[in-house]
């Protein structure tokens, strides 16, 4: 498929070349129909074809050899000198051929015809060949710039994909570390809950290890993972923490979403939304419309103290980088602490690609 796709522009390019040169070589016949004079094939081969043929040689000598070998290699002086030599030789050759053909035509016609000075024709042909060489260089350089731009885009795409894959690989141990910290805290005061948490974790890791290797997963499946993760986080919460979850997304939603793109936001809510001594709350709301996916999270704000070493703070930075790589110019993310410092809110909106205005 890739070879077929790449060969299509070459076929189009070949057809353009053939059509262009057909027009150049057929120009005398076009003029014949418009001006009323007639021309035979013998006259055309003697007079009308030699100049277009010289243009053809100049064009493809530049296109296939001089430009790739010298101009693109940085040898501009050599390129110019070789072109001047080629044009001088072609001009002289065309002039000698026309002199021979003109003499034969005069001898056949039985008389001598006067015309403009010969140097005018020499300058005309030389100038036309210079323009032909310039046209060849312009077309070749335009094609090269297009190829370089395509290569640059492909390199950027490969770099972005590699960086995104690296971020996903970093997220796995980060997710596992935070979850194990929660289970470790459970072991100290409720071994049964810790055992249940380990079983839940094994089920969640199945999603992390397999679905996270894909670029996109169905939104409904991702919501199932988030529900399970929230239930796992509930196990260690005390009664003074209120957790409200509302997911207005169909379980069979086929919308594709980057896996684990929301999990760090939820982790952050459970990290800063609970306190061992003060009451707290966490509100999580997901919704989907034909235009966008919306994630709204609010929690009571309990900043970490200097003695609290839990978490490294890389989760939200990973979210930002993944959003930039996966959804460039297609997301809006507002987050921050309220004026009274008691609530932290995060609102992430991802626009669906099929509904982007053109």
PDB file of C-alpha atoms in Angstrom, residues 80-263:
ATOM      1  CA  UNK A  80      26.706  27.789 -13.625  1.00  0.00           C
ATOM      2  CA  UNK A  81      29.883  27.181 -15.679  1.00  0.00           C
ATOM      3  CA  UNK A  82      28.640  23.804 -16.930  1.00  0.00           C
ATOM      4  CA  UNK A  83      25.300  25.340 -17.843  1.00  0.00           C
ATOM      5  CA  UNK A  84      26.949  28.174 -19.777  1.00  0.00           C
ATOM      6  CA  UNK A  85      29.106  25.651 -21.641  1.00  0.00           C
ATOM      7  CA  UNK A  86      26.088  23.441 -22.388  1.00  0.00           C
ATOM      8  CA  UNK A  87      23.967  26.386 -23.567  1.00  0.00           C
ATOM      9  CA  UNK A  88      26.816  27.700 -25.755  1.00  0.00           C
ATOM     10  CA  UNK A  89      27.247  24.292 -27.389  1.00  0.00           C
ATOM     11  CA  UNK A  90      23.524  23.826 -27.904  1.00  0.00           C
ATOM     12  CA  UNK A  91      23.124  27.341 -29.328  1.00  0.00           C
ATOM     13  CA  UNK A  92      25.982  26.744 -31.774  1.00  0.00           C
ATOM     14  CA  UNK A  93      24.580  23.338 -32.733  1.00  0.00           C
ATOM     15  CA  UNK A  94      21.080  24.731 -33.330  1.00  0.00           C
ATOM     16  CA  UNK A  95      22.552  27.602 -35.365  1.00  0.00           C
ATOM     17  CA  UNK A  96      24.632  25.241 -37.553  1.00  0.00           C
ATOM     18  CA  UNK A  97      21.641  22.968 -38.127  1.00  0.00           C
ATOM     19  CA  UNK A  98      19.425  25.887 -39.054  1.00  0.00           C
ATOM     20  CA  UNK A  99      22.089  27.225 -41.441  1.00  0.00           C
ATOM     21  CA  UNK A 100      22.270  23.841 -43.139  1.00  0.00           C
ATOM     22  CA  UNK A 101      18.494  23.500 -43.325  1.00  0.00           C
ATOM     23  CA  UNK A 102      18.086  27.099 -44.522  1.00  0.00           C
ATOM     24  CA  UNK A 103      20.599  26.645 -47.348  1.00  0.00           C
ATOM     25  CA  UNK A 104      18.869  23.466 -48.488  1.00  0.00           C
ATOM     26  CA  UNK A 105      15.533  25.277 -48.369  1.00  0.00           C
ATOM     27  CA  UNK A 106      16.895  28.246 -50.417  1.00  0.00           C
ATOM     28  CA  UNK A 107      18.465  25.925 -52.983  1.00  0.00           C
ATOM     29  CA  UNK A 108      15.199  24.071 -53.313  1.00  0.00           C
ATOM     30  CA  UNK A 109      13.217  27.327 -53.528  1.00  0.00           C
ATOM     31  CA  UNK A 110      15.524  28.651 -56.259  1.00  0.00           C
ATOM     32  CA  UNK A 111      16.272  32.028 -54.739  1.00  0.00           C
ATOM     33  CA  UNK A 112      17.801  33.836 -51.803  1.00  0.00           C
ATOM     34  CA  UNK A 113      15.778  35.339 -49.023  1.00  0.00           C
ATOM     35  CA  UNK A 114      17.013  38.102 -46.777  1.00  0.00           C
ATOM     36  CA  UNK A 115      16.152  38.160 -43.083  1.00  0.00           C
ATOM     37  CA  UNK A 116      17.205  39.646 -39.737  1.00  0.00           C
ATOM     38  CA  UNK A 117      20.878  39.396 -38.644  1.00  0.00           C
ATOM     39  CA  UNK A 118      21.996  36.005 -37.410  1.00  0.00           C
ATOM     40  CA  UNK A 119      23.092  37.293 -33.983  1.00  0.00           C
ATOM     41  CA  UNK A 120      19.474  38.115 -33.136  1.00  0.00           C
ATOM     42  CA  UNK A 121      18.546  34.455 -33.514  1.00  0.00           C
ATOM     43  CA  UNK A 122      21.611  33.421 -31.530  1.00  0.00           C
ATOM     44  CA  UNK A 123      20.637  35.716 -28.629  1.00  0.00           C
ATOM     45  CA  UNK A 124      17.022  34.590 -28.829  1.00  0.00           C
ATOM     46  CA  UNK A 125      17.937  30.887 -28.659  1.00  0.00           C
ATOM     47  CA  UNK A 126      20.527  31.408 -25.911  1.00  0.00           C
ATOM     48  CA  UNK A 127      18.092  33.409 -23.807  1.00  0.00           C
ATOM     49  CA  UNK A 128      15.376  30.789 -24.294  1.00  0.00           C
ATOM     50  CA  UNK A 129      17.775  28.047 -23.183  1.00  0.00           C
ATOM     51  CA  UNK A 130      18.750  30.051 -20.089  1.00  0.00           C
ATOM     52  CA  UNK A 131      15.068  30.338 -19.198  1.00  0.00           C
ATOM     53  CA  UNK A 132      14.668  26.599 -19.761  1.00  0.00           C
ATOM     54  CA  UNK A 133      17.566  25.864 -17.382  1.00  0.00           C
ATOM     55  CA  UNK A 134      16.047  28.246 -14.828  1.00  0.00           C
ATOM     56  CA  UNK A 135      12.651  26.548 -15.160  1.00  0.00           C
ATOM     57  CA  UNK A 136      14.267  23.159 -14.623  1.00  0.00           C
ATOM     58  CA  UNK A 137      16.051  24.429 -11.489  1.00  0.00           C
ATOM     59  CA  UNK A 138      12.829  25.968 -10.138  1.00  0.00           C
ATOM     60  CA  UNK A 139      10.834  22.761 -10.635  1.00  0.00           C
ATOM     61  CA  UNK A 140      13.579  20.559  -9.189  1.00  0.00           C
ATOM     62  CA  UNK A 141      14.106  22.796  -6.160  1.00  0.00           C
ATOM     63  CA  UNK A 142      10.380  22.993  -5.539  1.00  0.00           C
ATOM     64  CA  UNK A 143      10.176  19.199  -5.601  1.00  0.00           C
ATOM     65  CA  UNK A 144      13.174  18.963  -3.261  1.00  0.00           C
ATOM     66  CA  UNK A 145      11.677  21.449  -0.792  1.00  0.00           C
ATOM     67  CA  UNK A 146       8.462  19.422  -0.795  1.00  0.00           C
ATOM     68  CA  UNK A 147      10.393  16.225  -0.088  1.00  0.00           C
ATOM     69  CA  UNK A 148      12.400  17.904   2.675  1.00  0.00           C
ATOM     70  CA  UNK A 149       9.220  19.275   4.238  1.00  0.00           C
ATOM     71  CA  UNK A 150       7.626  15.813   4.133  1.00  0.00           C
ATOM     72  CA  UNK A 151      10.763  14.307   5.699  1.00  0.00           C
ATOM     73  CA  UNK A 152      10.746  16.986   8.399  1.00  0.00           C
ATOM     74  CA  UNK A 153       7.100  16.310   9.188  1.00  0.00           C
ATOM     75  CA  UNK A 154       7.764  12.582   9.347  1.00  0.00           C
ATOM     76  CA  UNK A 155      10.708  13.167  11.678  1.00  0.00           C
ATOM     77  CA  UNK A 156       8.591  15.366  13.933  1.00  0.00           C
ATOM     78  CA  UNK A 157       5.844  12.752  13.958  1.00  0.00           C
ATOM     79  CA  UNK A 158       8.320  10.007  14.850  1.00  0.00           C
ATOM     80  CA  UNK A 159       9.813  12.154  17.606  1.00  0.00           C
ATOM     81  CA  UNK A 160       6.370  12.927  19.023  1.00  0.00           C
ATOM     82  CA  UNK A 161       5.374   9.253  18.929  1.00  0.00           C
ATOM     83  CA  UNK A 162       8.625   8.265  20.667  1.00  0.00           C
ATOM     84  CA  UNK A 163       8.145  10.933  23.323  1.00  0.00           C
ATOM     85  CA  UNK A 164       4.521   9.897  23.854  1.00  0.00           C
ATOM     86  CA  UNK A 165       5.541   6.258  24.207  1.00  0.00           C
ATOM     87  CA  UNK A 166       8.184   7.264  26.732  1.00  0.00           C
ATOM     88  CA  UNK A 167       5.592   9.209  28.737  1.00  0.00           C
ATOM     89  CA  UNK A 168       3.260   6.199  28.770  1.00  0.00           C
ATOM     90  CA  UNK A 169       6.097   3.983  29.950  1.00  0.00           C
ATOM     91  CA  UNK A 170       6.852   6.471  32.737  1.00  0.00           C
ATOM     92  CA  UNK A 171       3.194   6.537  33.753  1.00  0.00           C
ATOM     93  CA  UNK A 172       3.044   2.806  34.486  1.00  0.00           C
ATOM     94  CA  UNK A 173       5.522   2.807  37.383  1.00  0.00           C
ATOM     95  CA  UNK A 174       4.149   6.165  38.591  1.00  0.00           C
ATOM     96  CA  UNK A 175       0.609   4.759  38.759  1.00  0.00           C
ATOM     97  CA  UNK A 176       1.851   1.568  40.420  1.00  0.00           C
ATOM     98  CA  UNK A 177       3.901   3.486  43.001  1.00  0.00           C
ATOM     99  CA  UNK A 178       0.962   5.638  44.097  1.00  0.00           C
ATOM    100  CA  UNK A 179      -1.368   2.634  44.337  1.00  0.00           C
ATOM    101  CA  UNK A 180       1.153   0.576  46.329  1.00  0.00           C
ATOM    102  CA  UNK A 181       1.536   3.488  48.736  1.00  0.00           C
ATOM    103  CA  UNK A 182      -2.197   3.352  49.363  1.00  0.00           C
ATOM    104  CA  UNK A 183      -2.138  -0.425  49.933  1.00  0.00           C
ATOM    105  CA  UNK A 184       0.846  -0.066  52.258  1.00  0.00           C
ATOM    106  CA  UNK A 185      -1.123   2.409  54.350  1.00  0.00           C
ATOM    107  CA  UNK A 186      -4.039  -0.052  54.523  1.00  0.00           C
ATOM    108  CA  UNK A 187      -1.919  -2.931  55.800  1.00  0.00           C
ATOM    109  CA  UNK A 188      -1.238  -1.088  59.043  1.00  0.00           C
ATOM    110  CA  UNK A 189      -4.867  -0.901  60.156  1.00  0.00           C
ATOM    111  CA  UNK A 190      -7.014  -3.210  57.971  1.00  0.00           C
ATOM    112  CA  UNK A 191      -5.419  -6.326  56.491  1.00  0.00           C
ATOM    113  CA  UNK A 192      -8.695  -7.498  54.905  1.00  0.00           C
ATOM    114  CA  UNK A 193      -9.102  -4.245  52.983  1.00  0.00           C
ATOM    115  CA  UNK A 194      -5.465  -4.410  51.932  1.00  0.00           C
ATOM    116  CA  UNK A 195      -6.015  -7.918  50.552  1.00  0.00           C
ATOM    117  CA  UNK A 196      -9.096  -6.754  48.637  1.00  0.00           C
ATOM    118  CA  UNK A 197      -7.088  -3.785  47.323  1.00  0.00           C
ATOM    119  CA  UNK A 198      -4.364  -6.118  46.009  1.00  0.00           C
ATOM    120  CA  UNK A 199      -6.983  -8.128  44.099  1.00  0.00           C
ATOM    121  CA  UNK A 200      -8.457  -4.932  42.676  1.00  0.00           C
ATOM    122  CA  UNK A 201      -4.987  -3.714  41.763  1.00  0.00           C
ATOM    123  CA  UNK A 202      -4.233  -6.896  39.806  1.00  0.00           C
ATOM    124  CA  UNK A 203      -7.355  -6.283  37.712  1.00  0.00           C
ATOM    125  CA  UNK A 204      -6.408  -2.651  37.122  1.00  0.00           C
ATOM    126  CA  UNK A 205      -2.865  -3.556  36.129  1.00  0.00           C
ATOM    127  CA  UNK A 206      -4.276  -5.710  33.357  1.00  0.00           C
ATOM    128  CA  UNK A 207      -5.709  -2.519  31.845  1.00  0.00           C
ATOM    129  CA  UNK A 208      -2.500  -0.581  32.438  1.00  0.00           C
ATOM    130  CA  UNK A 209      -0.207  -3.215  30.939  1.00  0.00           C
ATOM    131  CA  UNK A 210      -2.259  -3.976  27.825  1.00  0.00           C
ATOM    132  CA  UNK A 211      -4.537  -1.055  26.975  1.00  0.00           C
ATOM    133  CA  UNK A 212      -1.868   1.513  27.775  1.00  0.00           C
ATOM    134  CA  UNK A 213       0.259   0.146  24.930  1.00  0.00           C
ATOM    135  CA  UNK A 214      -2.346   1.366  22.438  1.00  0.00           C
ATOM    136  CA  UNK A 215      -2.552   4.943  21.255  1.00  0.00           C
ATOM    137  CA  UNK A 216      -6.318   5.073  21.839  1.00  0.00           C
ATOM    138  CA  UNK A 217      -8.940   2.979  23.621  1.00  0.00           C
ATOM    139  CA  UNK A 218     -12.760   3.175  23.699  1.00  0.00           C
ATOM    140  CA  UNK A 219     -13.970   5.807  26.137  1.00  0.00           C
ATOM    141  CA  UNK A 220     -16.429   3.391  27.755  1.00  0.00           C
ATOM    142  CA  UNK A 221     -13.610   0.978  28.625  1.00  0.00           C
ATOM    143  CA  UNK A 222     -11.526   3.812  30.056  1.00  0.00           C
ATOM    144  CA  UNK A 223     -14.456   4.858  32.253  1.00  0.00           C
ATOM    145  CA  UNK A 224     -14.698   1.290  33.583  1.00  0.00           C
ATOM    146  CA  UNK A 225     -11.054   1.506  34.588  1.00  0.00           C
ATOM    147  CA  UNK A 226     -11.622   4.872  36.292  1.00  0.00           C
ATOM    148  CA  UNK A 227     -14.620   3.526  38.244  1.00  0.00           C
ATOM    149  CA  UNK A 228     -12.528   0.612  39.492  1.00  0.00           C
ATOM    150  CA  UNK A 229      -9.652   2.888  40.390  1.00  0.00           C
ATOM    151  CA  UNK A 230     -11.927   5.225  42.379  1.00  0.00           C
ATOM    152  CA  UNK A 231     -13.335   2.252  44.276  1.00  0.00           C
ATOM    153  CA  UNK A 232      -9.807   1.144  45.072  1.00  0.00           C
ATOM    154  CA  UNK A 233      -9.022   4.599  46.425  1.00  0.00           C
ATOM    155  CA  UNK A 234     -12.194   4.595  48.558  1.00  0.00           C
ATOM    156  CA  UNK A 235     -10.938   1.635  50.576  1.00  0.00           C
ATOM    157  CA  UNK A 236      -8.440   3.676  52.560  1.00  0.00           C
ATOM    158  CA  UNK A 237     -10.670   6.723  53.106  1.00  0.00           C
ATOM    159  CA  UNK A 238     -12.069   7.613  56.492  1.00  0.00           C
ATOM    160  CA  UNK A 239     -15.681   8.563  57.143  1.00  0.00           C
ATOM    161  CA  UNK A 240     -14.906  12.300  57.165  1.00  0.00           C
ATOM    162  CA  UNK A 241     -14.150  12.298  53.416  1.00  0.00           C
ATOM    163  CA  UNK A 242     -17.015  12.549  50.933  1.00  0.00           C
ATOM    164  CA  UNK A 243     -16.516  11.182  47.417  1.00  0.00           C
ATOM    165  CA  UNK A 244     -19.080  11.986  44.743  1.00  0.00           C
ATOM    166  CA  UNK A 245     -18.709  10.404  41.312  1.00  0.00           C
ATOM    167  CA  UNK A 246     -20.892  11.067  38.276  1.00  0.00           C
ATOM    168  CA  UNK A 247     -20.058   9.599  34.880  1.00  0.00           C
ATOM    169  CA  UNK A 248     -22.455  10.714  32.165  1.00  0.00           C
ATOM    170  CA  UNK A 249     -20.911   8.515  29.481  1.00  0.00           C
ATOM    171  CA  UNK A 250     -22.512   5.448  27.935  1.00  0.00           C
ATOM    172  CA  UNK A 251     -20.753   2.195  28.868  1.00  0.00           C
ATOM    173  CA  UNK A 252     -20.585   1.243  25.181  1.00  0.00           C
ATOM    174  CA  UNK A 253     -19.297   4.644  24.026  1.00  0.00           C
ATOM    175  CA  UNK A 254     -17.106   4.036  20.950  1.00  0.00           C
ATOM    176  CA  UNK A 255     -15.324   7.394  21.217  1.00  0.00           C
ATOM    177  CA  UNK A 256     -11.566   6.890  21.214  1.00  0.00           C
ATOM    178  CA  UNK A 257      -9.463   8.429  23.984  1.00  0.00           C
ATOM    179  CA  UNK A 258      -5.801   8.305  24.979  1.00  0.00           C
ATOM    180  CA  UNK A 259      -5.480   5.680  27.753  1.00  0.00           C
ATOM    181  CA  UNK A 260      -4.829   6.861  31.341  1.00  0.00           C
ATOM    182  CA  UNK A 261      -5.044  10.523  30.306  1.00  0.00           C
ATOM    183  CA  UNK A 262      -7.316  11.312  33.289  1.00  0.00           C
ATOM    184  CA  UNK A 263      -5.820   9.071  35.958  1.00  0.00           C
TER     185      UNK A 263
END
